[in-house]
Short mmCIF file of N, CA and C in Angstrom, two decimals:
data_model
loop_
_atom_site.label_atom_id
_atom_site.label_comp_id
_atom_site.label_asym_id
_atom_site.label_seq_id
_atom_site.Cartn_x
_atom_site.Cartn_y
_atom_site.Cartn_z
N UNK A 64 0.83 -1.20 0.00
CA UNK A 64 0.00 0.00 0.00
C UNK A 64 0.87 1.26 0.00
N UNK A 65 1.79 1.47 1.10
CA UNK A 65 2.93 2.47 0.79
C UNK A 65 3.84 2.83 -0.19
N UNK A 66 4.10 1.27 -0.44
CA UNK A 66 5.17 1.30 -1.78
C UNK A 66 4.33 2.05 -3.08
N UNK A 67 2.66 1.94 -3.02
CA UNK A 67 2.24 1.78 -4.70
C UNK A 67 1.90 3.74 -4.18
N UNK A 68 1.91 4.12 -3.51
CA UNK A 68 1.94 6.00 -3.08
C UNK A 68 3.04 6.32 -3.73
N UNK A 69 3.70 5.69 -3.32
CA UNK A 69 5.11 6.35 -3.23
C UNK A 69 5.72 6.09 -5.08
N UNK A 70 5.18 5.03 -5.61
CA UNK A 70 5.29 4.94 -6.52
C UNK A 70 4.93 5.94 -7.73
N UNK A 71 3.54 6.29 -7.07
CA UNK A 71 2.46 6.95 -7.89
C UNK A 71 3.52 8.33 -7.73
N UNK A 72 3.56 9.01 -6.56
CA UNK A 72 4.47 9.91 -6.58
C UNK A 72 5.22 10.18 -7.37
N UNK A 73 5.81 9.52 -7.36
CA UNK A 73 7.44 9.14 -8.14
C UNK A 73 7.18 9.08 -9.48
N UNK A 74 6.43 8.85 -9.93
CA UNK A 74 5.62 8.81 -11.68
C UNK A 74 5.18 10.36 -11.91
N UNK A 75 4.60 11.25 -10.75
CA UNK A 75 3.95 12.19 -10.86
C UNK A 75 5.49 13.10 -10.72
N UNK A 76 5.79 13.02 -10.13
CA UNK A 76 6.92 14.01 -10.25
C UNK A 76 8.02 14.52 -11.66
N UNK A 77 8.41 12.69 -11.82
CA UNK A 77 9.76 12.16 -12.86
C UNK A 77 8.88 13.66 -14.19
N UNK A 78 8.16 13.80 -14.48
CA UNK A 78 7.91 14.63 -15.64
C UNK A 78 8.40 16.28 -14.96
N UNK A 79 8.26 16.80 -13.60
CA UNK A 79 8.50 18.20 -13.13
C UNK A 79 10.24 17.77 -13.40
N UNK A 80 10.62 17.15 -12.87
CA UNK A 80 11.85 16.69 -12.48
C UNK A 80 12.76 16.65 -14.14
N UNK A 81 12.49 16.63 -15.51
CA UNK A 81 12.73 16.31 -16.32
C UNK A 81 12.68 17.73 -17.09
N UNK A 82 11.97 18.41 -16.75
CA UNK A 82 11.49 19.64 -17.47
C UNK A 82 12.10 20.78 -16.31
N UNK A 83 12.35 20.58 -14.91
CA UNK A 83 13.49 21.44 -13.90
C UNK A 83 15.05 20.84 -14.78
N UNK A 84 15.02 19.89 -14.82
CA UNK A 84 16.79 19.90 -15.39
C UNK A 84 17.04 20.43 -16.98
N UNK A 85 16.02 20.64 -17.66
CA UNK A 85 15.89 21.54 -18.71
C UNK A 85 16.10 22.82 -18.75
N UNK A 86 15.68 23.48 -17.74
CA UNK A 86 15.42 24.85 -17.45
C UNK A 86 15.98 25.03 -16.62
N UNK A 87 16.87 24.65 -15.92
CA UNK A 87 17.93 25.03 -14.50
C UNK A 87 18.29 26.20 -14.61
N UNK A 88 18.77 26.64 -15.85
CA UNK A 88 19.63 28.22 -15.88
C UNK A 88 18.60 28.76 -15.75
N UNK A 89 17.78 29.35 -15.70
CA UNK A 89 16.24 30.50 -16.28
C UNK A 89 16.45 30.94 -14.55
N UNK A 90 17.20 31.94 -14.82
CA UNK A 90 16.52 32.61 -13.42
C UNK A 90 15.65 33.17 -13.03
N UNK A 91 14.32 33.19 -13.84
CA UNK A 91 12.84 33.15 -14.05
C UNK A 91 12.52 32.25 -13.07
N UNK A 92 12.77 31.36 -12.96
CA UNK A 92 12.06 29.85 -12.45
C UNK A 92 12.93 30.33 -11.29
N UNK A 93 13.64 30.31 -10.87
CA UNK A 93 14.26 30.03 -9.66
C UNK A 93 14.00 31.35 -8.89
N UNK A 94 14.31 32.46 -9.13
CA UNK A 94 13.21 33.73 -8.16
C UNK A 94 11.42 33.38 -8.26
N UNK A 95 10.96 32.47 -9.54
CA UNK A 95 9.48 32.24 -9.29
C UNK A 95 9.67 31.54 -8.09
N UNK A 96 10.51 30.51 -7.84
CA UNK A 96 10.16 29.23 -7.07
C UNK A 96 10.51 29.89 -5.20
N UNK A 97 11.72 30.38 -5.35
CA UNK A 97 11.88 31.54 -4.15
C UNK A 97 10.59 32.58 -3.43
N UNK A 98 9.78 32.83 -4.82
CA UNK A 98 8.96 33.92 -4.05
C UNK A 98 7.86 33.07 -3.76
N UNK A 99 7.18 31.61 -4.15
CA UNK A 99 6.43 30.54 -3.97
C UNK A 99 6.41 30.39 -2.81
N UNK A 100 7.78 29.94 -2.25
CA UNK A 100 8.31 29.53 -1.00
C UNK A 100 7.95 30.25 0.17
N UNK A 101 8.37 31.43 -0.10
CA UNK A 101 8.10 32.57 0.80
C UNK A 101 6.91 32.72 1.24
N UNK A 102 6.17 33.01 0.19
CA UNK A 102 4.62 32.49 0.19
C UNK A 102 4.00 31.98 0.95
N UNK A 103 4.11 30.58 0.85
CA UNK A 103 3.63 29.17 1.47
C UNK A 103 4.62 29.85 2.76
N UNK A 104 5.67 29.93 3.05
CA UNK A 104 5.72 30.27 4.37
C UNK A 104 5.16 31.26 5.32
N UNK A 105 5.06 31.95 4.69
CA UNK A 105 4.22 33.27 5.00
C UNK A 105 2.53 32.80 5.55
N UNK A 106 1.82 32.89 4.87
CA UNK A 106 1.11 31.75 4.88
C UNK A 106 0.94 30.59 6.02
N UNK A 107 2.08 29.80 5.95
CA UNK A 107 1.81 28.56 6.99
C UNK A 107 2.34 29.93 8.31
N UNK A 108 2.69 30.70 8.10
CA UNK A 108 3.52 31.30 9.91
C UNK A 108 2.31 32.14 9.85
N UNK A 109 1.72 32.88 9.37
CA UNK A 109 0.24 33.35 9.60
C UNK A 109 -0.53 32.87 10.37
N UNK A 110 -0.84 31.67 9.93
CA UNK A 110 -2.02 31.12 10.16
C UNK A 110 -1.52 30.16 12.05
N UNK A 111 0.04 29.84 11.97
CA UNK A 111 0.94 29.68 12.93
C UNK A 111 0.60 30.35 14.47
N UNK A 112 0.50 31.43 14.15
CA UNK A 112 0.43 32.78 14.99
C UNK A 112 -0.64 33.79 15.20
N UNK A 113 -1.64 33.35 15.13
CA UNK A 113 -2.90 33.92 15.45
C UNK A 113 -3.07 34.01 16.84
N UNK A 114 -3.53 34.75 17.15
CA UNK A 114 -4.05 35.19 18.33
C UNK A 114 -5.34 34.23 19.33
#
């Protein structure tokens, strides 16, 4: 049951993963993926810290 997740995963990814080592230089993608991050952190520490 774990193995066939983890599998599925691993199928779902291998295509991001194929098309990131394509585009590695684009420092487009990599300040997009930075300000994403920030984001989602922002975000998760928000919601973190409520009153």
């Amino acid at each position: 049951m774990i193995l066939d997740i983890i599998e599925t995963i691993n199928e779902w990814i291998e295509p991001f993963r194929a098309w990131l080592e394509e585009n590695h230089s684009n420092p487009f993608l990599w300040a997009g993926l930075v300000l994403l991050g920030l984001l989602i952190f922002t975000i998760t520490y928000n919601a973190l810290h409520r009153d």
